[in-house]
Amino acid sequence: MSDNNTVAENKDGLLNRILNKVEVIGNKLPDPAVMFAGLLVIIWVLSLIFSQFSFDEVHPLSGEQVEVNNLLAPTAIAEFLSTMVTTFMHFAPLGVVLVAMLGVGVAERSGFINVGIKLMLNVTPRALLTPMLILVAIVSHTAVDAGYVLVIPLGGIIFYAAGRHPLAGIAAAFAGVSGGFSANFVPSAIDPLLQGFTQTAAQMYDPAVQLNPLNNWGFTAASSILVVAVGWWLTDKVIEPRLKNTEIDGDTDDIPKIEDVDSRDRKAFFSALIVMILGIAALAAAVIPEGSALRDPVTQEIASFDAPLMSSIVPLIFLLFWIPGIVHGYIAGTFKESKDVIMAMSKSMEGMAYYIVMAFFCALFIKAFGDSNLGTLLSIKGANFLQALAMPGSVTLVGIIFLVAFINLFVGSASAKWALIAPIFVPMLMQLGLSPDLTQAAYRVGDSASNIITPLLPYFPLVVVYCQRYVKGTGIGTLVSLMLPYSVVLLVLWSAFLILYWTIGLPLGLQATYEYPAG
């Protein structure tokens, strides 16, 4: 290990100095909650200033001229105050995190997760923990936000239990869940969502265009291999050696220990695992039949956003960990009465207190940023600038990827961004002879790569909290410096991978083409 560290220090000396500088500067930023409060004030001021100007940009969907709304106007202030509570309560990540953590907390404190990890470590070579973790993180996209509340903290636990630095595990999992958001072997609800916007944009130019919801499946599946390979190399060769001098000073009583699994724990784990498998089997039996109440009532699709199954992912995560956690706890003896279960849930909520405070200010900022129309104006101006350059198709495609990655630093929602810029990019590239399927693939690359370095990602503060469990001094700068190598390398290599994929002519997905009109 020391030899690898020496090599890393000599080879990546400049890189480490740059990342150290990023960490120092980033950690001088205010506490995340204070930062979001400050950004809220900045947005208010900017909205006042820019509301005094007229812009030529036209909203691609409504056809109306984009105007910046003054958030300091009396009516806007009144609306802000009257909706403050609902803005916070409707902040999507809040409910997702809290409900899922109630179930995961029981499974963890009963010993179910810890015993499972120890048993897994017995059969998994230490050198393969990184790719396995990243692969699980990528597949977790199928369950919407499950990766953020389950896989990322699990990365820290697994690495710590294996004697490796837990922040490296969290970074690897974060890279797979969020940096590789558009890579997946398994189709997910995001596929038909983006395809819907792409098809609508394409029909603005050609009303006869029809696209398959899985038009990027081939590319996203192949991209999974790239993301795993990049994440594996960076974690083991760059990130973990850089963390060798970072002391783990968290509450050691709350961090899983490496202990032998006795017969009682083994019996408890496999009993709980059987209960979990039976629960999954029961769910599958309820979903598979045509006409199932868990399918989309109109299309009968399982992965549709209108399917009750997709809306129930977080409650299902809660149940699939809460019930097995209780079974494990009573058999292992960690739970002796019902009060112990409730205490485990309460303890998991105690750990979320800091995140709830940050979520309050984060929700208010994101709402204000959207209401101001500043994000919309930024997106459309950038897209129009790229269009005006009139570069060759492949160069424009790469330009779109980098532009989307930049916009993603300010506008986090994948669907919201694509709804705004697809009506510009898709018809533009169709005029250059490039298909809507290819344009959507380029968008997905740019949308994924910069997720992991923007504090405006709703789950970013939560990942900081995960890191603070092990290293108390972790701040925004620490996490950004950890994730920056993943972001930069993924952005460059994934862009090149798309061009190579296109050059070879591998299938993008079902019924997908590279050219328009299809040749």
Steps between C-alpha positions, in 0.01 A plus 500: 500500500783737585658440157174590330474812712854604405425448132181701532679782678779517240280453197208714608682760705355787297155345511514460876612860543211620285248286689641611835456862392141426392434340837649790696307761301181297509518443873530874554153531360231545764313207651270355228188627675648850525618480140152417372356783708758736351431378147132564561576864577724524192221363279262759644741782417581368151130457424445865592786616276427284194125556518575856384629373163329347198643190331455369147495135608172315440386205709516199262180343637270795561637722222490797738784741566702405808475751782681499833255526788578745782488294819521812714173636369235526775282229342801267462603549864143432614491185288841389638385534861160339445650195325816459709366204697361319194823567309695325773252217547478437124880494457523162326824363653379570855224241515700252294796515738304494825262216409775282354732566796231391746511152349873489427572624853318202652684259268834656589455526878357149525824375343338371180702722263823465695484121511418492128802715426729280708376187324546668164855598592575135570437409134599823320869566433602835646621615159154451346303698759526821298358373167230304683393809692492720188303238309240480777487881505429511126223240517343689792374762248221257421359575846501878437674662802585181690870538423525829688341373821628143495799427274712811574504457881546126442818582306651659811396208719642239260836673458536565873414139584761384246769717658495757218427871528121549525505832311641315199205262517254788520672672206491184287132443575414867436683479166294196402164627624519861382800538270389192306132591515451433127676163507291196581454143382138509617240732343355754742228764516739773379512336154137563395503837678789639291374329185169682535669840497730395213212382283300817565800711402565290188138533390540878499722440195343179365150408632543141375795417729438217748759387759524189714513561879811277511674684216821541707499165680793351302719803565410531871567128554841523330573819695464303823822317419678831442374653825601193703847496344560873547364498855705194595828647375446846649387366838789257545779700333413864567235553768593241761878573496417868543293417811774304673577787741135595560425392856175319576380691806126426496307334781656153492215358707265580211726358229472127412782284631667199343395212723450129446147393415382254764241228440215704651572799278530273198163338577342843552639634174387213281157497665465873424636448149238233433231742617639766264508257205143390570399866507665563162337185359160615625558839338596336169190278515287810549663693213539235226132429417336721236257739662704518821410796718874581514525553122424814304118495475512625140806342336543205743873576510693430819770769459261783414501803729122453531542143623424473875803269529738781405328736744537239774875440472589686821223341713610162362860572600370584847307171529769282342750613764271573795336156516820293449676734745242421766526125430879513525490710815272267695683182396846651561390653830578862408125570529325368810179702492308725261647807666844400367368519144361848558828609661690378195275709276542799731879465492499498121299825505748659743767455237278681248453817711783688331375398155148624579636845588699514175202371303289790629726767352579288192128465421441874529798580277407252225141626500615863474750421224226334296245776563747770397544351148875563528571130441273494196671807355847349557402173329349662191782753456758220510311286250449791260871586517595143408253503213645826367849348475378268218775242564515149342265240646752307710654819639155641576410174673801528732421867551148405610642250749726761660230767496252266669764409759544871576126572516464197728703685764208742536189309388501151652184335368573282196146525366468875563821577309409275209150648481662842455784426260377197302279724279820684402758221477288225340368695198839670460686168465224353285581779253862383515392141423533364854218301656305594814618170653864608472429848634326352804798272566732803494274681743507207742880497509521870585216477750677225699865598516468823701235383747766407754672838525207738542386584853164590339426131449222444757676192639847661518458620861388149596822350361697756707314370807594141408867604485480684833404173665862392450693829464339776705672783315360403160362802317378588154859552384601154621225330303551712187875427503425127534251498214671742257730234346199275435307787341779619270610152388143381444414813302801459267504121461122461481484765226773319309321169562180637342689619191677161473171318555349711220799443269485122541124506452401297804124507573395796716184324612172358377393637159765773535700659219801730471389686190198709409327403289592140584720357228 
